[in-house]
């Protein structure tokens, strides 16, 4: 298999974690006889510094012509602390998402026994938690008409969804459910909202094409409770933009560390893979950042290429490091390993070079 | 003080828990020389059975002319399991809320050391959690214009807020904050929504009238994380209807039991006080339901009358029962006390008849 991957390392810890993911992708390529061509592009503060804009046209161009984009993180304190700054690193990512029409944001939530001490939830609740949230990303109230009357005394936001917007992400979610435990939960507020009733109708229609997938429906307020009370009940969660924003952030804290959560954003053409963590400027260049978010994003990229066995091998390798105490400073502040060491261990594992017994 | 209280016992466990709350109110009245006149009214399945309607006009009339309403719970399985039923118990409550124009729903979230074993969160996180959520209840996307096009391919919901709708609940929340730890957190999505920006503007304007209250702002997705990660940071949370629905339900699970959570709904005229739990038909008549939700709702009713010392005494009594293992079956399925016994103990405590050492 030959694939073109745009790599956007970005700012802060972006470059150092992304390099570990590339290391792992290289190990996968070598093992399977694949050819991954990397095209390094600029975005974020580093792009502003070098070109004056957070997202150079060349990056958009390359991204549109790629098979996938591997992205690190962007953001720099010199812009955060300057409220007068007209150009901001974050604008780059928003514009890239828009250019690529990334309509589905996908976030797996997995728990690891070795991280239970970091989770706010009790260990018993964390066992066997493994679900994935599909959040619609380009519609809903975030993009509807916004109005403020002339006197500034009344404001409105419109939430609007079309059948087609719901269908395209619903098909992705159903296909994912078929590859997993075959359960899909639509989170909505159909007892109140017209848009939610359309979501429910469309999902019920589409469900007929996936008879092996069991579908259920959950109101968003109940979902916010269930994610804490009994997260293992979920397999694939599908939801609209705002509900997805809230429940995916809520769900992100249960694993105990944001440092190892990956994400994918799927568009009509290309797809983008990134850890959910930020650029973490304080840790920059210290080789202490957790590379698992980026490495597990690379695993999702492999899934996207149809390389499921390889993707699972990478996840297995990540698990193996966690189980054996090969963790970064955020997980164990006393006995920790460097970012680059974890990347090395995981690429070695993928290459079959695991130390037999540790 | 002389006050007229409408008591709506409702269905299921409603009557048996409400009776304990009335017992406690009677103890308060006797101690302080107050006169509480109770007017018992029908609502829910019992009202349908007796009058054919879930909310007789006489109940609305009495509620509108009362100083406060103490409500139990409504709902009966014979209606839940009959999809053809045209008249439903729940319609009574919706209509009553509308008739009374209850624009603010208020939910305190408190944790108790003796309930830690029931909470999904770790004990360390639960220490000193004590906050109160003010949710706007009559505006926002739940009541905005709803549309579905003729082809059924596009749906929309409008979220709309006026300055006046925000002001009236904001004043309530600021006044509550002044009586507490003097911190108010507005939960919104001002980086995306025009309505949220109006909320932020109005709250900033009103804050000038409450210079002793520290105000901060939190995006709703971050709030959904913080409620799990560090709930003790909150004192008073103020938010719009939908965000309030989601985060108040999320927050309700952290104490470990829905059975002891009270709520208040404030309107222009009257105010309604009710436990957040439902009618729990399986437990009806067994004297096993937890009366603390209703008793603590009665404490909020006393607050509403300005009887803060008395309200705190009721809360102290409730705490005392929990600390001494006087709990219902939902808290301790082995060594449990009856609903009526807990009511007796709390009214005795309020009357100064506490057993000295247990
Ligand atoms: Mg978010
Ligand atoms: Mg709710």
XYZ file of C-alpha atoms in Angstrom, chain A residues 115-126 141-143 146-148 151-164 189 192-198 201 220-222 224-229 242-243 245-247 249-254 258, chain B residues 115-126 141-143 146-148 151-164 189 192-198 201 220-222 224-229 242-243 245-247 249-254 258:
124
model
C -4.365 4.545 35.028
C -7.194 3.926 37.499
C -5.418 5.949 40.186
C -5.686 9.036 37.958
C -9.383 8.746 37.183
C -12.033 10.657 39.144
C -14.246 7.544 38.896
C -14.051 4.451 41.045
C -12.125 1.518 39.610
C -15.150 -0.767 39.447
C -16.899 1.623 37.065
C -13.850 1.872 34.802
C -26.422 25.481 16.488
C -22.713 26.278 16.149
C -23.193 27.205 12.497
C -27.075 34.175 14.959
C -28.889 37.384 15.719
C -28.753 40.208 18.227
C -30.958 47.418 21.237
C -28.873 44.446 22.342
C -31.782 43.132 24.420
C -32.568 39.933 22.558
C -30.328 37.271 21.034
C -30.972 34.092 19.124
C -29.153 31.100 17.669
C -30.643 28.695 15.215
C -29.981 24.967 15.295
C -30.558 23.454 11.887
C -29.938 20.006 10.426
C -30.659 18.404 7.084
C -31.277 14.723 6.440
C -28.108 14.537 4.368
C -33.358 15.450 23.067
C -38.139 18.594 23.057
C -36.258 19.410 19.847
C -37.432 19.159 16.248
C -33.850 18.623 15.059
C -33.513 15.718 17.488
C -36.688 14.181 16.121
C -35.188 14.409 12.614
C -36.089 9.503 12.215
C -28.670 13.963 26.398
C -29.345 14.760 30.071
C -29.599 11.052 30.844
C -24.551 12.898 30.869
C -25.476 10.769 33.906
C -24.882 7.367 32.292
C -21.361 8.273 31.145
C -20.421 8.584 34.818
C -22.647 5.885 36.293
C -23.308 20.615 20.650
C -24.313 17.470 22.538
C -19.029 18.746 22.367
C -20.373 18.382 25.905
C -20.440 14.611 26.275
C -15.391 16.369 26.854
C -17.193 14.846 29.820
C -16.164 11.353 28.679
C -12.561 12.401 28.117
C -11.905 12.755 31.837
C -12.924 9.260 32.843
C -6.090 13.570 28.475
C -22.910 8.063 51.119
C -19.451 7.925 49.549
C -19.794 4.210 48.898
C -22.752 4.903 46.602
C -21.090 7.594 44.495
C -19.397 6.810 41.160
C -16.685 9.336 42.110
C -13.729 8.735 44.405
C -14.116 9.874 48.005
C -11.349 12.462 47.793
C -13.239 14.336 45.070
C -16.485 14.316 47.060
C -34.190 26.313 22.703
C -36.873 24.284 24.536
C -39.469 26.974 23.857
C -39.546 24.619 15.836
C -39.777 23.838 12.159
C -39.751 20.830 9.886
C -40.464 17.103 2.707
C -39.298 16.233 6.210
C -35.675 16.707 5.125
C -34.741 19.722 7.236
C -35.509 20.644 10.819
C -34.675 23.603 13.004
C -34.985 24.822 16.574
C -34.479 28.378 17.664
C -32.776 29.317 20.904
C -33.854 32.778 21.989
C -33.278 34.827 25.151
C -34.171 38.334 26.194
C -32.261 40.500 28.646
C -35.221 40.439 31.027
C -20.806 28.741 25.244
C -19.901 30.164 19.773
C -23.438 31.303 20.663
C -24.996 34.761 20.417
C -27.419 33.919 23.243
C -24.471 32.953 25.452
C -22.800 36.266 24.696
C -25.998 38.040 25.798
C -23.114 40.626 28.986
C -20.377 24.227 29.085
C -18.069 21.507 27.702
C -15.453 22.419 30.283
C -19.147 19.001 32.129
C -15.539 17.986 32.881
C -15.065 20.135 35.994
C -18.212 18.774 37.672
C -16.512 15.380 37.709
C -12.911 16.441 38.185
C -30.585 23.260 28.028
C -27.122 23.529 29.583
C -30.773 20.342 32.040
C -27.568 18.526 31.124
C -25.269 19.653 33.922
C -28.586 15.855 35.792
C -24.865 15.127 35.516
C -24.282 16.726 38.926
C -27.165 14.815 40.498
C -25.312 11.509 40.312
C -22.225 12.574 42.222
C -31.085 10.645 43.779
